[in-house]
XYZ file of C-alpha atoms in Angstrom:
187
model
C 18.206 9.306 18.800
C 20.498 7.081 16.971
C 21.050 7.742 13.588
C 22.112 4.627 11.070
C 24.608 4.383 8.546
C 24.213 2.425 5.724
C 27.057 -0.173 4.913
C 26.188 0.272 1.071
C 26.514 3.957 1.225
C 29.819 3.440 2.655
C 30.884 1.396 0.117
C 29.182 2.950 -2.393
C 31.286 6.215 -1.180
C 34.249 4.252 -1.204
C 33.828 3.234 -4.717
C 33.160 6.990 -5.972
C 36.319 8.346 -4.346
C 38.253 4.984 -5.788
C 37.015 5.699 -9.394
C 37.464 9.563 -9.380
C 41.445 9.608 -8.574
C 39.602 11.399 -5.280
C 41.607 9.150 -2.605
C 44.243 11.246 -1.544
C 46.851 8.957 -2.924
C 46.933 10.280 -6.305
C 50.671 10.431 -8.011
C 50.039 12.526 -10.745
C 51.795 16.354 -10.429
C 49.416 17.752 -13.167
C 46.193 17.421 -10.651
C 46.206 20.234 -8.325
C 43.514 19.763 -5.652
C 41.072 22.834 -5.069
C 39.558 24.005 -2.402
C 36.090 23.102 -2.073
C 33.505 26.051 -2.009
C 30.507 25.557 0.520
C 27.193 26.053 -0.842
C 25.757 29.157 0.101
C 23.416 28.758 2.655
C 19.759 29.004 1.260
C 17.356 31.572 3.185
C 14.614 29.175 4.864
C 11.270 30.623 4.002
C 8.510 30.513 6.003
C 5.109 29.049 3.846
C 2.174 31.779 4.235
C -0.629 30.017 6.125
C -3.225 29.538 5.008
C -6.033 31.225 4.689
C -9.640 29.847 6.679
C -10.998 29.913 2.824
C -8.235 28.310 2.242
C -8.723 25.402 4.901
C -11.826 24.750 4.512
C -11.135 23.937 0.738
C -8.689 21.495 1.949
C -10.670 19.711 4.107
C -14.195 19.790 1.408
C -11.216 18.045 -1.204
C -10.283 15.444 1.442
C -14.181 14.862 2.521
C -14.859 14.411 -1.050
C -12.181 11.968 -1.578
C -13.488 9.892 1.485
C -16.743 10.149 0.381
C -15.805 8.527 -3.282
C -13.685 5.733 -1.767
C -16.658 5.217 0.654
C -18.763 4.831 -2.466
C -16.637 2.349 -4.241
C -15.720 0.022 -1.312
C -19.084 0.140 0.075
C -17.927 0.714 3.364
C -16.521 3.901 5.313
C -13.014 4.528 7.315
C -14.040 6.276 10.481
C -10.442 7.341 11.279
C -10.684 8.947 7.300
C -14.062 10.486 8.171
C -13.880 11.690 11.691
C -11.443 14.233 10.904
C -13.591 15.543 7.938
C -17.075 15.636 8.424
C -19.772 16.193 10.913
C -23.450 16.381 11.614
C -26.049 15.899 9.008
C -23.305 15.060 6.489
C -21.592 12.064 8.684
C -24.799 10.301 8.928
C -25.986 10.915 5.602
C -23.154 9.138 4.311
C -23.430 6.420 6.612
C -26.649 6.188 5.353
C -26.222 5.957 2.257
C -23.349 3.883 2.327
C -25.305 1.203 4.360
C -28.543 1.826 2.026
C -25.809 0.401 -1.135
C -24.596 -2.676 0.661
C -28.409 -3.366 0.929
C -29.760 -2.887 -2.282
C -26.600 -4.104 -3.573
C -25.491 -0.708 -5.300
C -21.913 -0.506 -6.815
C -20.292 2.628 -7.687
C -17.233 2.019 -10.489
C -14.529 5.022 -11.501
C -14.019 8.242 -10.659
C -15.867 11.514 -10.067
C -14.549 15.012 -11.105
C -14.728 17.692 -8.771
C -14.414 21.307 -9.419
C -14.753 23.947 -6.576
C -15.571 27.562 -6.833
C -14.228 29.959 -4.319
C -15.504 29.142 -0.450
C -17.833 31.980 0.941
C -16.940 32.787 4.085
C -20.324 33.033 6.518
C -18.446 33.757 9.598
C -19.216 30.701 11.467
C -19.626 28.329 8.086
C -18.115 28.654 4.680
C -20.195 27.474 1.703
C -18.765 25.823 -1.203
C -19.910 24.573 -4.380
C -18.621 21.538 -6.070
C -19.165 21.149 -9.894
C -19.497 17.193 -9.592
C -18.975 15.611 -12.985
C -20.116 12.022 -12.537
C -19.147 11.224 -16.603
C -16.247 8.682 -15.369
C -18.419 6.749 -13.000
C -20.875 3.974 -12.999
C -23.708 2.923 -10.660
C -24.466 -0.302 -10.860
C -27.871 -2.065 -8.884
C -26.980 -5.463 -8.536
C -24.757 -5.493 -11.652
C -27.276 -4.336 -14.110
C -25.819 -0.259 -15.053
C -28.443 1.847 -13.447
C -30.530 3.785 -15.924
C -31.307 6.266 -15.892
C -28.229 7.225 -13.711
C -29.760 10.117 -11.938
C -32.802 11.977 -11.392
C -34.408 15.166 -10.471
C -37.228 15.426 -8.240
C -39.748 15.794 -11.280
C -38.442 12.548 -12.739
C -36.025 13.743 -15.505
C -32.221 12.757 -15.824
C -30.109 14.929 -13.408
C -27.747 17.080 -15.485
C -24.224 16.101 -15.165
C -22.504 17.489 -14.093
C -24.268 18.750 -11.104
C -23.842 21.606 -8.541
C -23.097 20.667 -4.750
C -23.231 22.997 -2.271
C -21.385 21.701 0.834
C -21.860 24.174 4.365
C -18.500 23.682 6.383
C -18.296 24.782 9.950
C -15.790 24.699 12.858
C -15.607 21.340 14.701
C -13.223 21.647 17.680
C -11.589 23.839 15.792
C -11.249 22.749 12.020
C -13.522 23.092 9.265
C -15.422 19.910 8.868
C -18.166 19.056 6.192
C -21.514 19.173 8.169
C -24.052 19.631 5.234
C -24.347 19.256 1.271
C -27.250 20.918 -1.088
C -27.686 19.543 -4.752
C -28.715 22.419 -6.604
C -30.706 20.173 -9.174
C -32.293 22.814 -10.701
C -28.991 25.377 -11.627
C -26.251 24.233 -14.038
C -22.176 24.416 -12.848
């Protein structure tokens, strides 16, 4: 590997040792040069892992940020989504995302998301995301959809809403593979 120097560093370095009297040339008796101290050497710590709780938080956080993008462009990233979700959930959002570009849904802002501690089921860990939808805007072909959201008996979905996500081991990392909105139990 070569490394590469940088002809402005140089100079810049040049400069410094120009301006400080550091040059090695200096006349005057009264500066006595020091010896420089080295710093101490820092212990290198190693980060704990992370727990599997832990991981499969991670990966529900970067789901859910794939998810909202996929929302607002109306379109999904596979290479985004491949490494995050799976089964049910990777075709609902295809699904969804294709059902918008059809009916000409727009999605505008940002949601909030607030997860409570994963519950690990041995081979799946359930999470529940308190999605606040308060920054962000539906739109069916421009007109603001009203109202925004429904429960199954017809009345405006509370907001915000509980998601419960079910991750499970895909080739071995936690991948999203199932939500649940729990319409009918606050955050």
């Amino acid at each position: 590997m070569r490394k590469h120097h940088s002809v402005l560093g140089g100079v810049a370095l040049a400069l410094a040792l120009a301006l400080s009297g550091c040059g090695g040339d200096d006349t005057d008796p009264e500066v006595k040069e020091t010896p420089s101290e080295s710093p101490s050497p820092t212990p290198t710590s190693t980060p704990t892992p992370m727990t599997p709780e832990e991981k499969a938080a991670a990966q529900l956080e970067a789901y859910l940020e794939v998810r909202d993008i996929a929302y607002r462009k109306r379109t999904i990233d596979f290479k985004t989504l491949n490494p995050v979700a799976t089964g049910d959930e990777f075709l609902q959002l295809q699904h969804a995302v294709a059902s918008m570009s059809l009916k000409k849904v727009t999605v505008e802002g940002e949601y909030t998301h607030t997860l409570d501690e994963p519950r690990n089921r041995g081979k799946e860990m359930l999470i529940i995301d308190c999605e606040d939808r308060t920054g962000v805007t539906w739109k069916n072909d421009g007109a603001v959809r009203q109202p925004d959201f429904t429960d199954p008996k017809g009345k405006p979905l509370r907001n915000p809403a509980p998601v419960e996500y079910t991750l499970v081991k895909d080739k071995g990392v936690w991948k999203v593979s199932d939500s649940d909105l729990l319409w009918d139990q606050p955050c």
